[in-house]
Amino acid sequence: MKVAVIGAGFTGLSAAYHLSKQNHQVSVFEKERLAGGLAVGYKESDWNWSLEKHYHHWFTNDKAILDLAKEIGHEVIVKRPKTSVFVGNRIYQLDSPISVLKFPPLTIIERIRMSVVLGFLKINPFWEPLEKYKASEVLPKYMGKKPYEMIWEPLFVNKFGKFSKTVSLAWFWARIQKRTPSLAYPKGGFSNFADRLVGEIEKNGGKVYFNTEVTELFSRGKPALKFKNNKTPETSESFDAVIVTLHSFLFQKISPRLPQDYRKNLKKLRGLGAIDLVLKLNKPFFSDGTYWLNICDKNAPVMAVVEHTNFMNKINYGGQNLLYLGNYRAYDDTYFSMTKEELLSKFDPYLKKINTDYRKSLVGYELFKAPFAQPIIPVNYSKIIPSFKTPLKNIYLANIEQVYPWDRGTNYAVELGEKIAALVTK
Ligand SMILES: Cc1cc2nc3c(=O)[nH]c(=O)nc-3n(C[C@H](O)[C@H](O)[C@H](O)COP(=O)(O)OP(=O)(O)OC[C@H]3O[C@@H](n4cnc5c(N)ncnc54)[C@H](O)[C@@H]3O)c2cc1C
């Protein structure tokens, strides 16, 4: 079969890898100059490894992607970094049942109640009965108002903004189920891993075209696409099947023939963009070795502070300490139009509450924005997920919005790629 894959993020790479392994004729079209999509990295001249534009790691139970790494012989590093919360202007480690039971800002009764709820979600394998409930209604009722308002509500508000009250309990269940104390990371970074996959696809006879944007999907008996790059003006080509891995907003943009009722359903899906400021420091930011700090403060300008070099060795990044300041925001939020200088000034007073002197060790910073980064999972999301098959014959959709009940991630992108490859060739 002759198959086109649009997008060289992990869904597209996985689909193309599986198709190419079965000797199908695969062409991947990617508008950027590198593979990796949302997990793509950048590399400074004195770094040995690339760093993701937005913080990334794997859980040790991310089976699909860890199996793939094994299959292609890519080394994976597993470590147990420290995850903490910022509550009442103090940092507390909170990443194990013991740390929950010892959490000083709550009374022993409150800690036990919260542990029982988290423990129940961890051992209960059934998410379907939970999907009709809103996390914001169920959690305070069962774990108690104080633990919910101190820890979880600020995290929901900081992550989902005006959608925070609509998020389903199934989404929260998935977060608790998946979380592992140890985390994994591909040697060299996610871009390095994506490049390895590109190499495997090419070894199997597939083609990956970078800097090549698909501008229109249409049909001339068979599905066809128009694409352009800096060498060729707009060209078109037909395929037996086309796999689209783009966010549904972008899928609609390149598919003028999609019927109105299908578009109407896609419009029910909501999402947020991601904005990360990456600071380079010549001293560690956290004095206690924390890797990930959740900011439990609804009024904070930043959602999470992630010191990547408290997870991966700074030797790989020219000896610099790398710190993400992460936020999710709606695409039309002011954060999206702000410069890196404006954003740092906005975050600065808050960061000084954590490390008064950090500015003295700041050597530079970069800003990265991704408009389609985090689907919002409301109650009964399973009823609105688009299917792989689209109304356009032999044009398939496999994207971030179809990952459910799990929260989106490269592991599920790899799983989606495998599933869509199997469906297309069936
Ligand atoms: C802030 C943040 C933190 C995250 N943390 C983690 C984490 O810790 N662990 C984890 O596993 N995952 C994490 N993720 C999620 C993970 O990055 C995504 O789930 C995954 O990368 C999605 O892959 P995808 O291939 O489905 O989509 P994408 O990565 O979005 O790939 C789509 C590709 O299509 C290309 N494209 C778009 N339009 C066109 C066009 N017209 N023509 C050609 N190409 C086009 C894009 O350039 C892109 O490369 C995180 C994401 C964000 C934003």
Short mmCIF file of C-alpha atoms and ligand atoms in Angstrom, two decimals:
data_model
loop_
_atom_site.label_atom_id
_atom_site.label_comp_id
_atom_site.label_asym_id
_atom_site.label_seq_id
_atom_site.Cartn_x
_atom_site.Cartn_y
_atom_site.Cartn_z
CA MET A 1 0.00 0.00 0.00
CA LYS A 2 1.09 3.57 -0.67
CA VAL A 3 0.41 5.56 2.51
CA ALA A 4 0.98 9.22 3.42
CA VAL A 5 1.43 10.19 7.05
CA ILE A 6 0.96 13.86 7.90
CA GLY A 7 3.10 14.92 10.86
CA ALA A 8 6.39 13.54 12.22
CA GLY A 9 5.43 13.75 15.89
CA PHE A 10 5.44 10.46 17.78
CA THR A 11 2.05 9.35 16.41
CA GLY A 12 3.17 9.85 12.81
CA LEU A 13 6.60 8.32 13.39
CA SER A 14 5.11 5.28 15.09
CA ALA A 15 2.51 4.78 12.32
CA ALA A 16 5.18 5.15 9.64
CA TYR A 17 7.58 2.82 11.47
CA HIS A 18 4.98 0.06 11.75
CA LEU A 19 3.84 0.46 8.15
CA SER A 20 7.40 0.51 6.82
CA LYS A 21 8.21 -2.65 8.80
CA GLN A 22 5.48 -4.38 6.79
CA ASN A 23 7.00 -3.11 3.54
CA HIS A 24 4.28 -0.59 2.78
CA GLN A 25 5.39 2.42 0.79
CA VAL A 26 5.27 5.23 3.37
CA SER A 27 5.87 8.97 2.98
CA VAL A 28 5.84 11.22 6.06
CA PHE A 29 5.23 14.95 5.56
CA GLU A 30 6.45 17.27 8.32
CA LYS A 31 6.22 21.03 8.14
CA GLU A 32 9.06 21.64 10.63
CA ARG A 33 12.74 20.95 10.04
CA LEU A 34 12.94 18.29 12.80
CA ALA A 35 10.96 15.25 13.93
CA GLY A 36 9.35 15.01 17.37
CA GLY A 37 6.35 17.39 17.23
CA LEU A 38 5.40 18.59 20.72
CA ALA A 39 8.32 16.64 22.17
CA VAL A 40 10.91 18.18 19.84
CA GLY A 41 14.09 19.55 21.37
CA TYR A 42 16.71 22.20 20.70
CA LYS A 43 20.42 22.03 21.25
CA GLU A 44 22.94 24.72 22.05
CA SER A 45 26.43 24.53 20.58
CA ASP A 46 28.09 23.36 23.80
CA TRP A 47 25.46 20.74 24.68
CA ASN A 48 25.85 17.01 23.91
CA TRP A 49 22.12 16.37 24.28
CA SER A 50 19.09 18.23 23.06
CA LEU A 51 16.50 19.53 25.50
CA GLU A 52 12.74 19.37 24.89
CA LYS A 53 11.13 22.76 24.32
CA HIS A 54 8.49 21.61 26.81
CA TYR A 55 9.44 19.37 29.78
CA HIS A 56 9.16 15.66 29.03
CA HIS A 57 9.75 12.34 30.78
CA TRP A 58 8.21 8.86 30.72
CA PHE A 59 6.66 6.86 33.50
CA THR A 60 8.23 3.44 34.00
CA ASN A 61 4.89 1.86 33.01
CA ASP A 62 4.81 3.63 29.60
CA LYS A 63 4.97 0.22 27.98
CA ALA A 64 4.39 1.06 24.32
CA ILE A 65 7.22 3.56 24.02
CA LEU A 66 9.62 1.66 26.30
CA ASP A 67 9.05 -1.47 24.20
CA LEU A 68 9.68 0.55 21.05
CA ALA A 69 12.93 1.95 22.51
CA LYS A 70 14.01 -1.62 23.26
CA GLU A 71 13.08 -2.79 19.78
CA ILE A 72 15.18 -0.12 18.07
CA GLY A 73 18.00 -0.40 20.63
CA HIS A 74 17.68 3.11 22.11
CA GLU A 75 19.06 3.42 25.64
CA VAL A 76 16.63 4.59 28.33
CA ILE A 77 17.70 6.11 31.65
CA VAL A 78 15.57 5.44 34.73
CA LYS A 79 15.86 7.58 37.86
CA ARG A 80 13.82 8.50 40.92
CA PRO A 81 13.74 12.31 40.95
CA LYS A 82 12.04 14.35 43.65
CA THR A 83 8.54 15.81 43.08
CA SER A 84 7.35 18.49 45.48
CA VAL A 85 4.58 21.01 46.05
CA PHE A 86 4.81 24.71 46.89
CA VAL A 87 2.28 25.38 49.65
CA GLY A 88 2.18 28.51 51.81
CA ASN A 89 5.54 29.67 50.42
CA ARG A 90 7.30 26.42 51.37
CA ILE A 91 8.47 23.40 49.42
CA TYR A 92 7.33 19.95 50.57
CA GLN A 93 8.24 16.67 48.92
CA LEU A 94 4.99 14.93 47.94
CA ASP A 95 5.57 11.92 45.74
CA SER A 96 4.88 8.73 47.68
CA PRO A 97 2.29 7.33 50.10
CA ILE A 98 4.75 7.96 52.96
CA SER A 99 5.22 11.61 51.99
CA VAL A 100 1.42 12.05 51.87
CA LEU A 101 1.11 10.56 55.36
CA LYS A 102 3.84 12.88 56.64
CA PHE A 103 2.65 16.05 54.85
CA PRO A 104 2.99 18.74 57.59
CA PRO A 105 0.41 21.35 56.44
CA LEU A 106 -2.45 18.84 56.95
CA THR A 107 -3.66 17.17 60.14
CA ILE A 108 -3.20 13.43 60.47
CA ILE A 109 -6.95 12.87 59.83
CA GLU A 110 -6.78 15.00 56.65
CA ARG A 111 -3.69 13.11 55.45
CA ILE A 112 -5.38 9.77 56.04
CA ARG A 113 -8.53 10.87 54.16
CA MET A 114 -6.49 12.09 51.23
CA SER A 115 -4.43 8.87 51.21
CA VAL A 116 -7.58 6.73 51.17
CA VAL A 117 -8.96 8.58 48.12
CA LEU A 118 -5.64 8.47 46.24
CA GLY A 119 -5.15 4.82 47.22
CA PHE A 120 -8.63 3.94 45.98
CA LEU A 121 -7.97 5.61 42.63
CA LYS A 122 -4.62 3.83 42.38
CA ILE A 123 -5.99 0.33 42.92
CA ASN A 124 -9.34 0.70 41.18
CA PRO A 125 -8.83 -0.46 37.56
CA PHE A 126 -12.23 0.80 36.30
CA TRP A 127 -12.40 4.30 34.86
CA GLU A 128 -15.74 4.04 33.01
CA PRO A 129 -17.97 4.49 36.08
CA LEU A 130 -15.92 7.59 37.01
CA GLU A 131 -16.15 9.45 33.72
CA LYS A 132 -19.59 10.89 34.40
CA TYR A 133 -18.39 12.74 37.51
CA LYS A 134 -16.56 16.04 37.76
CA ALA A 135 -13.31 15.82 39.74
CA SER A 136 -14.08 19.23 41.28
CA GLU A 137 -17.28 17.86 42.86
CA VAL A 138 -16.20 14.39 43.95
CA LEU A 139 -12.69 15.02 45.30
CA PRO A 140 -13.53 17.63 48.00
CA LYS A 141 -16.48 15.51 49.10
CA TYR A 142 -14.39 12.40 49.75
CA MET A 143 -10.89 13.65 50.60
CA GLY A 144 -12.15 16.68 52.52
CA LYS A 145 -12.30 20.36 51.61
CA LYS A 146 -8.95 21.36 53.10
CA PRO A 147 -6.69 18.83 51.29
CA TYR A 148 -8.58 19.51 48.06
CA GLU A 149 -8.39 23.29 48.36
CA MET A 150 -4.76 23.25 49.50
CA ILE A 151 -3.31 20.94 46.85
CA TRP A 152 -5.60 19.77 44.08
CA GLU A 153 -7.86 22.72 43.35
CA PRO A 154 -4.92 25.10 42.65
CA LEU A 155 -3.41 22.48 40.36
CA PHE A 156 -6.68 22.15 38.42
CA VAL A 157 -7.08 25.93 38.23
CA ASN A 158 -3.47 26.53 37.18
CA LYS A 159 -3.61 23.81 34.55
CA PHE A 160 -7.11 24.17 33.11
CA GLY A 161 -8.05 27.77 33.92
CA LYS A 162 -11.74 28.47 33.27
CA PHE A 163 -12.26 24.79 32.37
CA SER A 164 -10.96 23.53 35.71
CA LYS A 165 -14.37 22.72 37.16
CA THR A 166 -15.43 20.73 34.09
CA VAL A 167 -12.62 18.13 34.15
CA SER A 168 -13.77 14.55 34.55
CA LEU A 169 -12.83 12.33 37.48
CA ALA A 170 -11.62 9.78 34.90
CA TRP A 171 -8.83 12.19 33.92
CA PHE A 172 -7.72 12.52 37.54
CA TRP A 173 -7.97 8.73 37.97
CA ALA A 174 -5.66 8.29 34.99
CA ARG A 175 -3.08 10.70 36.43
CA ILE A 176 -3.02 8.83 39.74
CA GLN A 177 -2.97 5.39 38.06
CA LYS A 178 -0.08 6.22 35.77
CA ARG A 179 2.23 8.09 38.10
CA THR A 180 5.34 6.06 39.00
CA PRO A 181 7.94 7.23 41.54
CA SER A 182 10.75 6.49 39.08
CA LEU A 183 10.78 8.21 35.72
CA ALA A 184 12.45 7.37 32.43
CA TYR A 185 14.14 9.42 29.73
CA PRO A 186 15.65 8.52 26.35
CA LYS A 187 19.43 8.96 26.23
CA GLY A 188 20.24 12.11 24.27
CA GLY A 189 16.71 13.51 24.61
CA PHE A 190 13.36 12.98 22.87
CA SER A 191 14.62 14.52 19.62
CA ASN A 192 17.44 12.03 19.55
CA PHE A 193 14.91 9.22 19.97
CA ALA A 194 12.69 10.69 17.23
CA ASP A 195 15.71 10.88 14.90
CA ARG A 196 16.42 7.22 15.58
CA LEU A 197 12.86 6.39 14.52
CA VAL A 198 13.28 8.44 11.34
CA GLY A 199 16.44 6.40 10.65
CA GLU A 200 14.51 3.13 11.14
CA ILE A 201 11.70 4.26 8.82
CA GLU A 202 14.25 5.20 6.15
CA LYS A 203 16.12 1.90 6.63
CA ASN A 204 12.81 0.13 5.92
CA GLY A 205 12.40 2.11 2.68
CA GLY A 206 10.09 4.87 3.97
CA LYS A 207 10.60 8.56 3.19
CA VAL A 208 10.40 11.48 5.64
CA TYR A 209 10.06 14.94 4.07
CA PHE A 210 10.93 17.79 6.42
CA ASN A 211 10.06 21.47 5.91
CA THR A 212 7.14 20.15 3.88
CA GLU A 213 3.72 21.44 4.78
CA VAL A 214 0.54 19.73 3.66
CA THR A 215 -1.82 22.48 2.56
CA GLU A 216 -4.86 20.56 1.38
CA LEU A 217 -6.41 17.12 1.52
CA PHE A 218 -8.74 16.16 -1.30
CA SER A 219 -9.86 13.21 -3.36
CA ARG A 220 -9.37 12.22 -6.95
CA GLY A 221 -10.71 8.70 -6.76
CA LYS A 222 -8.02 8.06 -4.18
CA PRO A 223 -7.10 10.38 -1.31
CA ALA A 224 -4.64 13.02 -2.38
CA LEU A 225 -2.75 15.87 -0.80
CA LYS A 226 -1.20 19.14 -1.82
CA PHE A 227 2.10 20.04 -0.21
CA LYS A 228 4.82 22.62 -0.54
CA ASN A 229 8.36 23.17 0.64
CA ASN A 230 11.16 25.61 -0.03
CA LYS A 231 12.39 23.59 -3.03
CA THR A 232 9.10 22.68 -4.72
CA PRO A 233 6.12 24.94 -5.28
CA GLU A 234 2.75 23.41 -4.41
CA THR A 235 2.61 19.81 -5.72
CA SER A 236 -0.03 17.12 -5.35
CA GLU A 237 0.15 13.34 -5.01
CA SER A 238 -2.39 10.53 -4.50
CA PHE A 239 -2.12 7.66 -2.04
CA ASP A 240 -4.09 4.53 -1.15
CA ALA A 241 -4.54 5.93 2.36
CA VAL A 242 -3.66 9.09 4.29
CA ILE A 243 -3.08 9.20 8.06
CA VAL A 244 -3.52 12.65 9.59
CA THR A 245 -1.86 13.10 13.00
CA LEU A 246 -2.63 16.81 13.35
CA HIS A 247 -4.82 18.41 15.98
CA SER A 248 -8.42 18.48 14.76
CA PHE A 249 -8.30 22.27 14.33
CA LEU A 250 -5.46 21.85 11.79
CA PHE A 251 -7.14 18.82 10.20
CA GLN A 252 -10.21 20.96 9.51
CA LYS A 253 -8.06 23.72 8.08
CA ILE A 254 -6.50 21.48 5.41
CA SER A 255 -9.70 19.54 4.65
CA PRO A 256 -12.23 21.84 2.95
CA ARG A 257 -14.45 18.87 2.07
CA LEU A 258 -15.20 17.74 5.59
CA PRO A 259 -18.98 17.69 6.11
CA GLN A 260 -20.51 20.31 8.42
CA ASP A 261 -21.93 17.86 10.99
CA TYR A 262 -18.49 16.22 11.40
CA ARG A 263 -16.89 19.66 11.86
CA LYS A 264 -19.55 20.49 14.43
CA ASN A 265 -18.50 17.44 16.49
CA LEU A 266 -14.81 18.30 16.25
CA LYS A 267 -15.62 21.78 17.53
CA LYS A 268 -16.92 20.26 20.78
CA LEU A 269 -13.33 19.28 21.61
CA ARG A 270 -11.56 21.89 23.69
CA GLY A 271 -7.91 22.34 24.43
CA LEU A 272 -5.16 24.56 25.71
CA GLY A 273 -1.77 25.62 24.47
CA ALA A 274 1.51 25.34 26.36
CA ILE A 275 4.05 28.04 27.11
CA ASP A 276 7.44 27.23 28.56
CA LEU A 277 10.19 29.60 29.50
CA VAL A 278 13.51 27.74 29.87
CA LEU A 279 16.06 29.41 32.13
CA LYS A 280 19.77 28.62 31.96
CA LEU A 281 21.46 29.12 35.32
CA ASN A 282 24.99 28.59 36.52
CA LYS A 283 23.75 27.38 39.93
CA PRO A 284 20.88 24.99 40.84
CA PHE A 285 17.54 26.76 41.36
CA PHE A 286 16.21 24.42 44.06
CA SER A 287 18.29 24.00 47.19
CA ASP A 288 16.68 20.62 48.01
CA GLY A 289 17.23 18.85 44.67
CA THR A 290 13.56 18.94 43.60
CA TYR A 291 12.97 18.03 39.96
CA TRP A 292 9.31 18.95 39.66
CA LEU A 293 7.54 21.58 41.74
CA ASN A 294 3.77 21.93 41.51
CA ILE A 295 2.70 25.42 42.49
CA CYS A 296 -0.34 25.06 44.76
CA ASP A 297 -1.41 28.67 44.56
CA LYS A 298 -4.35 29.74 42.38
CA ASN A 299 -2.94 33.23 41.99
CA ALA A 300 0.55 32.21 40.91
CA PRO A 301 1.62 33.34 37.43
CA VAL A 302 3.30 29.97 36.80
CA MET A 303 1.93 26.43 37.10
CA ALA A 304 5.02 24.26 37.47
CA VAL A 305 8.74 24.84 37.95
CA VAL A 306 10.78 21.94 36.63
CA GLU A 307 14.55 21.68 37.09
CA HIS A 308 15.46 19.26 34.32
CA THR A 309 19.06 18.99 35.49
CA ASN A 310 17.85 17.57 38.81
CA PHE A 311 16.67 14.63 36.66
CA MET A 312 19.26 14.38 33.87
CA ASN A 313 22.92 15.20 34.49
CA LYS A 314 23.88 18.79 33.65
CA ILE A 315 27.11 17.51 32.11
CA ASN A 316 25.01 16.82 29.00
CA TYR A 317 24.09 20.50 28.73
CA GLY A 318 27.45 22.25 29.03
CA GLY A 319 27.26 22.15 32.83
CA GLN A 320 24.27 24.52 32.92
CA ASN A 321 21.27 24.14 35.22
CA LEU A 322 18.07 24.11 33.15
CA LEU A 323 14.76 25.23 34.59
CA TYR A 324 11.34 25.15 32.94
CA LEU A 325 8.64 27.61 33.94
CA GLY A 326 5.53 25.96 32.57
CA ASN A 327 1.98 27.10 31.90
CA TYR A 328 -1.04 25.94 29.91
CA ARG A 329 -3.18 28.73 28.50
CA ALA A 330 -5.98 29.19 25.98
CA TYR A 331 -4.69 30.09 22.53
CA ASP A 332 -6.08 33.62 22.81
CA ASP A 333 -4.58 34.26 26.27
CA THR A 334 -2.25 37.23 26.71
CA TYR A 335 0.64 34.87 27.59
CA PHE A 336 0.70 33.81 23.93
CA SER A 337 1.42 37.33 22.74
CA MET A 338 4.05 38.14 25.39
CA THR A 339 7.81 38.20 24.75
CA LYS A 340 10.24 36.17 26.83
CA GLU A 341 11.32 39.34 28.65
CA GLU A 342 7.72 40.23 29.51
CA LEU A 343 7.00 36.74 30.77
CA LEU A 344 10.12 36.59 32.93
CA SER A 345 9.23 39.95 34.49
CA LYS A 346 5.78 38.58 35.23
CA PHE A 347 7.17 35.42 36.86
CA ASP A 348 10.14 37.08 38.58
CA PRO A 349 8.56 38.20 41.90
CA TYR A 350 7.05 34.75 42.34
CA LEU A 351 10.29 32.94 41.53
CA LYS A 352 12.07 35.06 44.14
CA LYS A 353 9.73 33.58 46.78
CA ILE A 354 11.36 30.23 45.99
CA ASN A 355 14.92 31.41 45.38
CA THR A 356 15.63 35.04 46.25
CA ASP A 357 18.97 35.10 44.45
CA TYR A 358 18.25 33.17 41.27
CA ARG A 359 18.72 36.25 39.04
CA LYS A 360 22.43 36.37 39.92
CA SER A 361 22.96 32.95 38.36
CA LEU A 362 20.76 33.53 35.28
CA VAL A 363 22.81 33.26 32.08
CA GLY A 364 20.05 33.19 29.48
CA TYR A 365 16.50 32.06 28.70
CA GLU A 366 14.35 30.87 25.81
CA LEU A 367 10.60 30.90 25.21
CA PHE A 368 8.60 28.15 23.51
CA LYS A 369 4.91 28.16 22.63
CA ALA A 370 2.67 25.35 21.36
CA PRO A 371 -0.93 26.31 20.57
CA PHE A 372 -2.38 22.74 20.59
CA ALA A 373 -0.91 21.01 23.60
CA GLN A 374 -3.47 19.75 26.11
CA PRO A 375 -6.99 18.50 25.41
CA ILE A 376 -9.58 19.30 28.07
CA ILE A 377 -11.27 16.12 29.25
CA PRO A 378 -14.82 16.92 30.40
CA VAL A 379 -17.31 14.37 31.75
CA ASN A 380 -18.32 11.63 29.31
CA TYR A 381 -15.46 12.43 26.95
CA SER A 382 -15.73 8.92 25.46
CA LYS A 383 -18.95 10.08 23.73
CA ILE A 384 -17.27 12.88 21.78
CA ILE A 385 -13.93 11.35 20.79
CA PRO A 386 -13.62 11.32 16.99
CA SER A 387 -13.05 7.89 15.47
CA PHE A 388 -10.00 6.89 13.42
CA LYS A 389 -12.12 6.73 10.27
CA THR A 390 -13.16 10.13 8.94
CA PRO A 391 -16.01 10.88 6.51
CA LEU A 392 -13.36 11.21 3.78
CA LYS A 393 -12.70 7.83 2.18
CA ASN A 394 -9.37 6.25 3.21
CA ILE A 395 -8.38 9.35 5.18
CA TYR A 396 -7.75 8.47 8.84
CA LEU A 397 -7.30 10.65 11.90
CA ALA A 398 -5.00 9.64 14.80
CA ASN A 399 -4.23 12.49 17.15
CA ILE A 400 -3.71 13.76 20.69
CA GLU A 401 -7.47 14.24 21.24
CA GLN A 402 -8.13 10.52 20.87
CA VAL A 403 -5.98 9.56 23.84
CA TYR A 404 -8.37 8.56 26.60
CA PRO A 405 -8.79 7.83 29.50
CA TRP A 406 -5.03 8.41 29.81
CA ASP A 407 -3.62 11.91 29.66
CA ARG A 408 -1.90 12.56 26.36
CA GLY A 409 1.76 11.59 26.08
CA THR A 410 4.35 10.18 23.70
CA ASN A 411 3.64 6.67 24.99
CA TYR A 412 0.04 6.95 23.79
CA ALA A 413 1.15 8.60 20.56
CA VAL A 414 3.21 5.47 19.87
CA GLU A 415 0.21 3.29 20.76
CA LEU A 416 -2.08 5.33 18.46
CA GLY A 417 0.45 5.03 15.63
CA GLU A 418 0.53 1.27 16.01
CA LYS A 419 -3.28 1.00 16.10
CA ILE A 420 -3.83 3.24 13.08
CA ALA A 421 -1.20 1.37 11.05
CA ALA A 422 -3.03 -1.89 11.81
CA LEU A 423 -6.42 -0.39 10.86
CA VAL A 424 -5.21 1.12 7.60
CA THR A 425 -3.68 -2.12 6.40
CA LYS A 426 -6.54 -4.39 7.52
C1 LIG B 1 4.06 21.09 28.04
C2 LIG B 1 3.99 19.65 27.59
C3 LIG B 1 4.49 18.66 28.41
C4 LIG B 1 4.41 17.33 28.03
N1 LIG B 1 4.95 16.38 28.84
C5 LIG B 1 5.02 15.11 28.40
C6 LIG B 1 5.75 14.15 29.12
O1 LIG B 1 6.33 14.43 30.17
N2 LIG B 1 5.81 12.88 28.63
C7 LIG B 1 5.21 12.53 27.46
O2 LIG B 1 5.33 11.39 27.03
N3 LIG B 1 4.46 13.43 26.76
C8 LIG B 1 4.36 14.69 27.20
N4 LIG B 1 3.68 15.63 26.48
C9 LIG B 1 2.77 15.18 25.41
C10 LIG B 1 3.46 14.77 24.15
O3 LIG B 1 4.40 15.74 23.73
C11 LIG B 1 2.38 14.60 23.06
O4 LIG B 1 1.34 13.80 23.56
C12 LIG B 1 2.92 13.93 21.83
O5 LIG B 1 4.17 14.47 21.46
C13 LIG B 1 1.90 14.08 20.70
O6 LIG B 1 2.44 13.55 19.52
P1 LIG B 1 1.60 13.62 18.17
O7 LIG B 1 2.46 13.03 17.12
O8 LIG B 1 0.26 13.02 18.37
O9 LIG B 1 1.33 15.15 17.89
P2 LIG B 1 2.37 16.32 17.60
O10 LIG B 1 3.57 16.13 18.41
O11 LIG B 1 1.59 17.59 17.72
O12 LIG B 1 2.76 16.10 16.06
C14 LIG B 1 2.09 16.65 14.98
C15 LIG B 1 3.13 17.02 13.92
O13 LIG B 1 2.45 17.50 12.76
C16 LIG B 1 3.21 18.57 12.22
N5 LIG B 1 2.31 19.37 11.36
C17 LIG B 1 1.33 20.23 11.75
N6 LIG B 1 0.69 20.74 10.67
C18 LIG B 1 1.27 20.18 9.58
C19 LIG B 1 1.03 20.31 8.17
N7 LIG B 1 0.05 21.06 7.69
N8 LIG B 1 1.82 19.60 7.33
C20 LIG B 1 2.82 18.79 7.81
N9 LIG B 1 3.09 18.65 9.13
C21 LIG B 1 2.31 19.33 10.00
C22 LIG B 1 3.71 19.31 13.44
O14 LIG B 1 4.81 20.13 13.13
C23 LIG B 1 4.07 18.13 14.37
O15 LIG B 1 5.41 17.72 14.18
C24 LIG B 1 3.76 16.96 26.82
C25 LIG B 1 3.29 17.97 25.98
C26 LIG B 1 3.40 19.30 26.35
C27 LIG B 1 2.92 20.35 25.42
#
